[in-house]
Structure formats: structure tokens, C-alpha cells
CSV table of C-alpha atoms in Angstrom, one decimal:
chain,number,residue,atom,x,y,z
A,173,MET,CA,104.5,118.7,104.5
A,174,PHE,CA,104.2,115.0,105.5
A,175,PRO,CA,104.8,112.3,102.9
A,176,LEU,CA,101.9,110.1,102.0
A,177,HIS,CA,103.2,106.8,103.2
A,178,ARG,CA,104.5,108.3,106.4
A,179,GLU,CA,100.9,108.9,107.5
A,180,ARG,CA,100.3,105.2,107.2
A,181,GLU,CA,103.6,104.1,108.7
A,182,GLN,CA,105.3,105.9,111.6
A,183,PRO,CA,109.0,105.5,112.6
A,184,ILE,CA,109.4,104.2,116.1
A,185,PHE,CA,113.2,103.7,116.3
A,186,SER,CA,116.2,104.7,114.2
A,187,THR,CA,119.9,104.0,114.2
A,188,ARG,CA,122.9,104.1,111.8
A,189,ALA,CA,124.7,101.0,110.6
A,190,HIS,CA,126.6,99.5,107.7
A,191,VAL,CA,124.2,97.2,105.8
A,192,PHE,CA,125.1,93.9,104.3
A,193,GLN,CA,123.3,91.1,102.4
A,194,ILE,CA,124.3,87.4,102.1
A,195,ASP,CA,125.8,86.3,98.8
A,196,PRO,CA,123.0,84.3,97.1
A,197,ALA,CA,125.5,82.1,95.3
A,198,THR,CA,127.7,81.0,98.2
A,199,LYS,CA,125.3,81.7,101.2
A,200,ARG,CA,128.5,82.5,103.2
A,201,ASN,CA,130.1,85.7,102.1
A,202,TRP,CA,128.6,89.1,102.9
A,203,ILE,CA,128.0,91.7,100.1
A,204,PRO,CA,128.0,95.4,101.2
A,205,ALA,CA,124.6,97.0,100.4
A,206,SER,CA,125.8,100.5,101.3
A,207,LYS,CA,129.2,102.3,100.9
A,208,HIS,CA,128.8,104.0,104.3
A,209,ALA,CA,126.7,103.9,107.4
A,210,VAL,CA,123.0,104.6,106.6
A,211,THR,CA,119.9,105.1,108.7
A,212,VAL,CA,118.0,101.9,109.6
A,213,SER,CA,114.5,102.5,111.0
A,214,PHE,CA,111.7,100.5,112.5
A,215,PHE,CA,108.3,101.5,111.1
A,216,TYR,CA,104.8,100.7,112.4
A,217,ASP,CA,101.8,100.4,110.1
A,218,ALA,CA,98.7,101.2,112.3
A,219,ASN,CA,96.3,100.1,109.6
A,220,ARG,CA,97.7,96.6,109.2
A,221,HIS,CA,99.3,96.4,112.6
A,222,ALA,CA,102.6,95.4,110.9
A,223,TYR,CA,106.2,96.3,111.6
A,224,ARG,CA,108.9,96.8,109.0
A,225,ILE,CA,112.7,97.5,109.0
A,226,ILE,CA,113.5,100.0,106.2
A,227,SER,CA,116.7,101.6,105.1
A,228,VAL,CA,117.1,103.8,102.0
A,229,GLY,CA,120.4,104.6,100.3
A,230,GLY,CA,119.9,107.5,97.9
A,231,THR,CA,116.7,106.6,96.0
A,232,LYS,CA,117.0,102.9,96.5
A,233,ALA,CA,115.5,100.8,99.3
A,234,ILE,CA,118.3,98.6,100.5
A,235,ILE,CA,116.3,97.0,103.4
A,236,ASN,CA,112.6,96.3,103.2
A,237,SER,CA,111.9,93.6,105.7
A,238,THR,CA,108.5,92.9,107.3
A,239,ILE,CA,109.0,91.5,110.8
A,240,SER,CA,107.1,88.3,111.6
A,241,HIS,CA,106.7,86.4,114.9
A,242,ASN,CA,109.2,83.7,113.9
A,243,MET,CA,112.2,86.0,113.0
A,244,THR,CA,115.3,86.0,115.2
A,245,PHE,CA,118.0,88.7,115.4
A,246,THR,CA,121.4,87.0,116.1
A,247,LYS,CA,124.5,88.7,117.5
A,248,THR,CA,127.4,87.2,115.7
A,249,SER,CA,130.1,89.5,117.2
A,250,GLN,CA,130.4,92.5,119.5
A,251,LYS,CA,129.3,95.0,116.8
A,252,PHE,CA,127.6,92.8,114.2
A,253,GLY,CA,124.2,91.1,114.0
A,254,GLN,CA,122.0,89.4,111.4
A,255,TRP,CA,118.5,88.1,110.7
A,256,ALA,CA,116.9,86.0,107.9
A,257,ASP,CA,113.9,87.2,105.9
A,258,SER,CA,112.3,84.3,104.1
A,259,ARG,CA,109.9,86.5,102.3
A,260,ALA,CA,112.8,88.5,100.7
A,261,ASN,CA,114.8,85.2,100.4
A,262,THR,CA,117.9,86.8,101.9
A,263,VAL,CA,119.8,87.4,105.1
A,264,TYR,CA,120.5,90.9,106.3
A,265,GLY,CA,123.5,91.9,108.3
A,266,LEU,CA,124.2,95.1,110.2
A,267,GLY,CA,127.5,96.5,111.4
A,268,PHE,CA,127.3,99.0,114.2
A,269,ALA,CA,129.9,101.6,115.4
A,270,THR,CA,129.5,100.5,119.1
A,271,GLU,CA,128.4,97.5,121.0
A,272,GLN,CA,125.7,99.6,122.8
A,273,GLN,CA,124.0,100.4,119.4
A,274,LEU,CA,123.9,96.7,118.6
A,275,HIS,CA,122.4,95.9,122.0
A,276,GLN,CA,119.7,98.7,121.5
A,277,PHE,CA,118.8,97.4,118.1
A,278,ALA,CA,118.6,93.8,119.3
A,279,GLU,CA,116.3,94.7,122.2
A,280,ARG,CA,114.1,96.8,120.0
A,281,PHE,CA,113.9,93.9,117.5
A,282,LYS,CA,112.7,91.6,120.3
A,283,GLU,CA,110.0,94.1,121.4
A,284,VAL,CA,108.8,94.6,117.8
A,285,ARG,CA,108.8,90.8,117.1
A,286,GLU,CA,106.6,90.2,120.3
A,287,ALA,CA,104.3,93.0,119.3
A,288,ALA,CA,104.0,91.5,115.8
A,289,ARG,CA,103.1,88.2,117.3
A,290,LEU,CA,100.4,89.7,119.5
A,291,ALA,CA,99.0,91.7,116.6
A,292,ARG,CA,98.9,88.6,114.4
A,293,GLU,CA,97.0,86.7,117.0
A,294,LYS,CA,94.5,89.5,117.4
A,295,SER,CA,94.0,90.2,113.7
A,296,GLN,CA,94.0,86.6,112.4
A,297,ASP,CA,90.2,86.2,112.5
A,298,LYS,CA,89.8,89.7,110.9
A,299,MET,CA,92.3,89.4,108.1
A,300,GLU,CA,89.8,90.1,105.3
A,301,LEU,CA,88.4,93.1,107.1
A,302,ASN,CA,91.9,94.5,107.6
A,303,THR,CA,93.0,94.0,104.1
A,304,THR,CA,89.8,95.7,102.8
A,305,ALA,CA,90.5,98.6,105.0
A,306,LEU,CA,93.9,99.0,103.4
A,307,SER,CA,92.2,100.7,100.4
A,308,ILE,CA,91.6,103.9,102.2
A,309,ALA,CA,92.2,107.0,100.1
A,310,ALA,CA,95.1,109.4,100.4
A,311,PRO,CA,95.0,112.0,103.1
A,312,GLN,CA,93.1,115.3,102.6
A,313,PHE,CA,95.9,117.7,102.2
A,314,SER,CA,95.4,118.8,98.6
A,315,GLN,CA,92.9,121.6,99.5
A,316,ASP,CA,95.3,123.2,102.0
A,317,LEU,CA,98.1,123.1,99.5
A,318,CYS,CA,96.0,124.7,96.8
A,319,ASP,CA,94.9,127.5,99.2
A,320,GLU,CA,98.6,128.2,99.9
A,321,LEU,CA,99.5,128.3,96.2
A,322,GLN,CA,96.8,130.8,95.3
A,323,SER,CA,98.7,133.8,94.0
A,324,PRO,CA,97.6,137.4,94.8
A,325,PRO,CA,96.9,139.9,92.0
A,326,ALA,CA,99.9,141.7,90.5
A,327,MET,CA,100.4,145.4,91.1
A,328,CYS,CA,100.7,147.4,87.9
A,329,VAL,CA,103.7,149.6,88.6
A,330,ASN,CA,106.4,150.2,86.1
A,331,GLY,CA,109.8,148.7,86.9
A,332,PRO,CA,109.2,145.9,89.5
A,333,GLU,CA,106.1,144.7,87.6
A,334,ASP,CA,108.2,142.3,85.5
A,335,LYS,CA,109.5,140.6,88.7
A,336,LEU,CA,106.0,140.2,90.0
A,337,PHE,CA,104.8,138.5,86.8
A,338,ARG,CA,107.8,136.2,86.8
A,339,SER,CA,107.1,135.3,90.5
A,340,GLN,CA,103.5,134.5,89.7
A,341,SER,CA,104.5,132.4,86.7
A,342,ALA,CA,106.8,130.4,88.9
A,343,ASP,CA,104.0,129.9,91.4
A,344,ILE,CA,101.7,128.6,88.7
A,345,THR,CA,104.4,126.2,87.4
A,346,LEU,CA,105.2,125.0,90.9
A,347,SER,CA,101.5,124.5,91.6
A,348,SER,CA,101.0,122.4,88.5
A,349,GLU,CA,104.1,120.3,89.3
A,350,LYS,CA,103.0,119.7,92.9
A,351,GLU,CA,99.4,118.7,91.8
A,352,ARG,CA,100.9,116.2,89.3
A,353,ILE,CA,103.3,114.8,91.9
A,354,LYS,CA,100.5,114.5,94.5
A,355,LYS,CA,98.3,112.6,92.0
A,356,MET,CA,101.2,110.2,91.3
A,357,LEU,CA,101.8,109.7,95.0
A,358,SER,CA,98.1,108.9,95.7
A,359,GLU,CA,97.9,106.4,92.8
A,360,GLY,CA,101.1,104.7,93.8
A,361,SER,CA,100.0,104.4,97.5
A,362,ILE,CA,96.6,102.9,96.5
A,363,CYS,CA,98.2,100.5,94.1
A,364,GLU,CA,100.7,99.4,96.8
A,365,MET,CA,98.0,98.8,99.3
A,366,ASN,CA,95.9,96.8,96.8
A,367,LEU,CA,99.0,94.7,96.0
A,368,GLU,CA,99.6,94.1,99.7
A,369,SER,CA,96.0,93.0,100.1
A,370,GLU,CA,96.3,90.5,97.2
A,371,LEU,CA,99.6,89.3,98.8
A,372,PHE,CA,97.9,88.4,102.1
A,373,THR,CA,95.0,86.7,100.2
A,374,LEU,CA,97.3,84.6,98.1
A,375,GLN,CA,99.4,83.6,101.2
A,376,ASP,CA,96.2,82.4,103.0
A,377,SER,CA,95.0,80.5,99.9
A,378,ASN,CA,98.4,78.9,99.6
A,379,ALA,CA,98.4,77.7,103.2
A,380,LYS,CA,94.9,76.2,102.8
A,381,LEU,CA,95.9,74.4,99.6
A,382,VAL,CA,99.0,72.9,101.2
A,383,ALA,CA,97.1,71.7,104.3
A,384,ALA,CA,94.3,70.1,102.2
A,385,LEU,CA,96.9,68.4,100.0
A,386,HIS,CA,98.7,66.9,102.9
A,387,GLU,CA,95.4,65.7,104.5
A,388,ALA,CA,94.3,64.1,101.3
A,389,ASN,CA,97.6,62.3,100.9
A,390,ALA,CA,97.5,61.0,104.5
A,391,ASN,CA,93.9,59.8,104.0
A,392,VAL,CA,94.8,57.9,100.8
A,393,GLU,CA,97.7,56.1,102.4
A,394,GLN,CA,95.5,55.1,105.4
A,395,TRP,CA,92.7,53.8,103.1
A,396,LYS,CA,95.3,51.8,101.1
A,397,LYS,CA,96.5,50.1,104.2
A,398,GLN,CA,93.0,49.3,105.4
A,399,LEU,CA,92.2,48.0,101.9
A,400,ALA,CA,95.2,45.6,101.9
A,401,ALA,CA,94.2,44.3,105.4
A,402,TYR,CA,90.6,43.7,104.2
A,403,GLN,CA,91.8,41.9,101.1
A,404,GLU,CA,94.0,39.6,103.2
A,405,GLU,CA,91.1,38.9,105.5
A,406,THR,CA,88.8,38.2,102.6
A,407,GLU,CA,91.3,35.7,101.0
A,408,ARG,CA,91.7,34.0,104.4
A,409,LEU,CA,88.0,33.6,104.8
A,410,ARG,CA,87.6,32.3,101.2
A,411,ASP,CA,90.2,29.7,101.9
A,412,GLN,CA,88.3,28.7,105.0
A,413,VAL,CA,85.1,28.4,103.1
A,414,ALA,CA,86.8,26.3,100.4
A,415,ASP,CA,88.1,24.0,103.1
A,416,LEU,CA,84.7,23.7,104.7
A,417,GLU,CA,83.1,22.9,101.3
A,418,VAL,CA,85.6,20.1,100.9
A,419,HIS,CA,84.7,18.7,104.3
A,420,GLY,CA,81.0,19.5,103.9
A,421,SER,CA,79.8,16.1,105.2
A,422,GLN,CA,80.4,17.1,108.8
A,423,GLY,CA,77.2,18.5,110.4
A,424,PRO,CA,78.5,21.1,112.8
A,425,SER,CA,80.5,22.6,109.9
A,426,ASP,CA,77.4,23.7,108.0
A,427,MET,CA,76.5,26.3,110.7
A,428,LEU,CA,80.1,27.5,110.7
A,429,LYS,CA,80.1,27.7,106.9
A,430,ASP,CA,77.0,29.9,106.9
A,431,GLU,CA,78.6,32.2,109.5
A,432,LEU,CA,81.8,32.4,107.5
A,433,THR,CA,79.8,33.0,104.2
A,434,GLN,CA,77.9,35.8,105.9
A,435,SER,CA,81.1,37.3,107.2
A,436,LEU,CA,82.6,37.0,103.8
A,437,GLU,CA,79.7,38.8,102.2
A,438,GLU,CA,79.9,41.6,104.8
A,439,LEU,CA,83.6,41.9,104.2
A,440,GLU,CA,83.1,42.0,100.4
A,441,ASN,CA,80.5,44.7,100.8
A,442,LEU,CA,82.8,46.7,103.1
A,443,LEU,CA,85.6,46.1,100.6
A,444,LYS,CA,83.5,47.5,97.8
A,445,ALA,CA,82.6,50.6,99.9
A,446,LYS,CA,86.3,51.2,100.6
A,447,ASP,CA,87.1,50.8,96.9
A,448,GLU,CA,84.6,53.5,96.2
A,449,GLU,CA,86.0,55.8,98.8
A,450,ILE,CA,89.5,55.2,97.4
A,451,ARG,CA,88.3,56.0,94.0
A,452,ILE,CA,86.8,59.2,95.2
A,453,LEU,CA,89.9,60.2,97.1
A,454,GLN,CA,92.0,59.5,94.0
A,455,SER,CA,89.8,61.7,91.9
A,456,LYS,CA,90.2,64.4,94.6
A,457,LYS,CA,94.0,63.8,94.5
A,458,SER,CA,94.0,64.5,90.8
A,459,ASN,CA,92.3,67.8,91.6
A,460,PHE,CA,95.0,68.6,94.1
A,461,HIS,CA,97.6,68.3,91.4
A,462,GLU,CA,95.8,71.2,89.7
A,463,LEU,CA,95.7,73.0,93.0
A,464,GLU,CA,99.4,72.5,93.4
A,465,GLN,CA,100.0,74.1,90.0
A,466,GLU,CA,97.8,77.0,91.1
A,467,ARG,CA,99.8,77.3,94.3
A,468,GLU,CA,103.0,77.5,92.2
A,469,GLU,CA,101.4,80.3,90.2
A,470,ALA,CA,100.3,82.0,93.4
A,471,ILE,CA,103.9,81.9,94.7
A,472,HIS,CA,105.1,83.4,91.4
A,473,ARG,CA,102.5,86.1,91.7
A,474,LEU,CA,103.6,86.8,95.3
A,475,GLN,CA,107.1,87.4,94.1
A,476,VAL,CA,105.9,89.7,91.4
A,477,VAL,CA,103.8,91.6,93.9
A,478,GLU,CA,106.7,92.0,96.3
A,479,ASP,CA,108.9,93.3,93.4
A,480,ILE,CA,106.2,95.8,92.4
A,481,THR,CA,105.8,96.9,96.1
A,482,THR,CA,109.5,97.5,96.4
A,483,GLU,CA,109.5,99.5,93.1
A,484,LEU,CA,106.5,101.6,94.3
A,485,GLU,CA,108.3,102.4,97.6
A,486,MET,CA,111.3,103.5,95.7
A,487,ARG,CA,109.1,105.7,93.5
A,488,ASN,CA,107.4,107.1,96.6
A,489,VAL,CA,110.8,108.1,98.0
A,490,ASP,CA,111.8,109.8,94.7
A,491,LEU,CA,108.4,111.6,94.5
A,492,GLU,CA,108.8,112.7,98.1
A,493,ARG,CA,112.2,114.2,97.3
A,494,ARG,CA,110.7,116.0,94.3
A,495,VAL,CA,107.9,117.4,96.4
A,496,GLN,CA,110.5,118.8,98.9
A,497,ASN,CA,112.4,120.4,96.0
A,498,ALA,CA,109.2,121.9,94.7
A,499,GLU,CA,108.4,123.3,98.2
A,500,GLN,CA,111.9,124.8,98.4
A,501,ASN,CA,111.4,126.4,95.0
A,502,LEU,CA,108.0,127.7,96.0
A,503,ALA,CA,109.4,129.2,99.2
A,504,SER,CA,112.2,130.9,97.2
A,505,ALA,CA,109.6,132.3,94.7
A,506,LEU,CA,107.4,133.6,97.6
A,507,GLU,CA,110.5,135.4,99.0
A,508,ASP,CA,111.2,137.0,95.6
A,509,ARG,CA,107.6,138.1,95.4
A,510,GLU,CA,107.7,139.6,98.8
A,511,ARG,CA,110.9,141.5,98.1
A,512,ALA,CA,109.3,142.7,94.8
A,513,GLU,CA,106.2,144.0,96.7
A,514,ASN,CA,108.5,145.7,99.2
A,515,GLU,CA,110.4,147.4,96.4
A,516,VAL,CA,107.1,148.5,94.8
A,517,GLN,CA,105.9,150.0,98.1
A,518,ARG,CA,109.2,151.8,98.4
A,519,VAL,CA,108.9,153.2,94.8
A,520,VAL,CA,105.3,154.3,95.5
A,521,GLN,CA,106.4,156.2,98.6
A,522,ILE,CA,109.2,157.9,96.7
A,523,LEU,CA,106.8,158.8,93.9
A,524,ASP,CA,104.4,160.2,96.5
A,525,VAL,CA,107.2,162.4,97.9
A,526,LYS,CA,108.3,163.5,94.4
A,527,ILE,CA,104.6,164.4,93.5
A,528,PHE,CA,104.3,166.4,96.7
A,529,ASP,CA,107.5,168.3,96.0
A,530,LEU,CA,106.4,168.9,92.4
A,531,ASN,CA,103.0,170.2,93.7
A,532,ASP,CA,104.9,172.6,96.1
A,533,LEU,CA,107.1,173.7,93.2
A,534,ARG,CA,104.1,174.3,91.0
A,535,GLN,CA,102.4,176.4,93.6
A,536,SER,CA,105.6,178.4,94.1
A,537,LEU,CA,105.8,179.0,90.4
A,538,VAL,CA,102.2,180.1,90.3
A,539,LYS,CA,102.8,182.6,93.1
A,540,LEU,CA,105.9,183.9,91.3
A,541,ILE,CA,104.1,184.3,88.0
A,542,SER,CA,101.1,186.0,89.7
A,543,LYS,CA,103.5,188.6,91.3
């Protein structure tokens, strides 16, 4: 029985280490996330071409870090290393038992980071297609499980018949429990994939909004500088025209005055055009304030999506454990039913022998009576 999320993500490397997280208050001290060494694994998602580091302590996910191309794993001592996860807003630390384990983890981290970078470059133009493909339904294993759980008809024999009925009742109960758990697993996985798709969409929209806002601010500053220069040039030409009007009696100045007047008119027209452009840009800038608010809301939604994703993963782990327990109970019930069937067969054989002996005894009695 393979868990649902394991069919989407496959482990590629595992080791054991003590897990720590940075203290969010001091940003200096380490807080132990596990009381003892736990398994830390690299997982690869073939659908999204993404890599994650996951560690589960009991039913709680203590590490859930998606590896990006700009992450770096740093060795701070012979047996300790750390990396920062900006998406989770924390720093993870791992303490290994040997220096060799630390070296193996660091090398695998570099390999996975490089693979994540290559996958990101290949899938950047196909992000929408990949996120749509995340909504694939759960794997088709329900039919096989239902076939396994179909219980055979009970044998109507006195004595062991009660055990058979109890075994079949346990089979029906376990079958209903497993169907309910499979349904919850399927719904949780689909919800998780939809949330991840929305997460990538919001991140892309956020990046576009920030870039557009920066570009608009830069354009406004540039136009303001050009407007100030044009205004200075206009004032200077107006002063020259005024001087020429005062000394209008000189003949050659009339031609120069006409040229300056024409230049002044051109500059005034250009100034009006620039004023209109600045007005348009300012109106766009007011719209960008609204976009900035939408970006803040998107960031908040991203955090909510990440929290829900972590909670769903924890629920998947708990449901996986419950499925395993149900399988164990089913196996035990099947063993009890098999033992009951064997006992029934043995009783039937004994009854056959007894019936044969009684038949012989009856024939002997008939012979004695006839004599």
C-alpha cells in the first residue's frame, strides 16, 4: 500500500540528524525542533519538477522546505550545517552524528539546488500548464483494495460459525473505514495541489506588480527632471524675448526675435505634452497604490496557503498511519478467518469419520438383530 502523496513525491536521499530552528525573537539562538535524531529526506515532485526537504516528528512536520536555486547550505562546524528558507521565514539547522553525514548532506543539497535551477529554467515558460496539471486525480487503487476486501460466504457449521461471522463483521468495518480514509486522502491531496497552484499564480502576479510599480516610479522621476529642465529653458527664452522687445529698434534683432518666439512656442507645446504625460503617469501611479494593497493581500493569502498546505501534509501523515493500522487489523482478521476455516474443515472431517463409524455400528447391529 503506497501513500497517496508518495506517488507524487519520491524520496531520493535520507539521513538522520537533530533538527533546530532559529529563534524568531533573537535571530541568534537555536531552538530544538526534535528531542532526538529524526529522519531528514529529500523528496522530488515529478509533476512540478520541485525538490523539498521534509522531516516528520510523530505526526508533526518539523521541516517542510522547498529548495530554490538561490538557497545555500552552510557548514558552521564539523557536524553542523544550516540553510535559510525565506518562504517559511526561518533558518533550519541540522546536527549530524559524524562529519561524513554532514558532507553527504551538503553534497546532495548542492546537487538538488542545481537540479532545481535547471528545472526552473525549463519550466518557467510553461508555469501555467504545469500548475494546471497539478489537479490530477488520486491514483486508481480503490478498485484493487475493494476486490481484496470482498469477504467469502460463511460456512453454516455449528461451533466455529460464530468466529466466521465475527471475522466477516470485522472485514466490513475495516472496509468502510478504509474507504472513508481513502476519500479523505484524495480530497486532501487535491485541495493541497490546488492551493499550491494558487500559490505559484499569486507569486507570479506579485512579481509583475512590483516590477510595474518600480518602472512607473522611475518614469515619473525622469519626466519630472525633464519638465524642470524645459521650464528653465522656457523662462530663459522668455527673458531673451523680453530683452529683444525692449531693444526692438534694431533691425537684425527682429529676425532673431521671430526665431526665439517660434522656439518658445515649440517649447511651450512640448511642455504641455510633457505635462499631459506626467498627469497620465500620476493617475497610473495612483492605480499602483491600489495594486500595492492587492500585493499585500496576496502576500497574506500566500502565508495562509502555506499554513493550510502544512496542515494538510500533517493530516496526510496521520491518515497514512491510520491506513497502515487498518491494514494490520485487516491482516489479523484474515488470519483469524483462515484459522476458523481450518477448524471447520477439521470438524467436518471428524464428523465424517464419526458418521462412518456410526454407519458401521448400525450395520453391525442390524446383522446381530437379524441373527
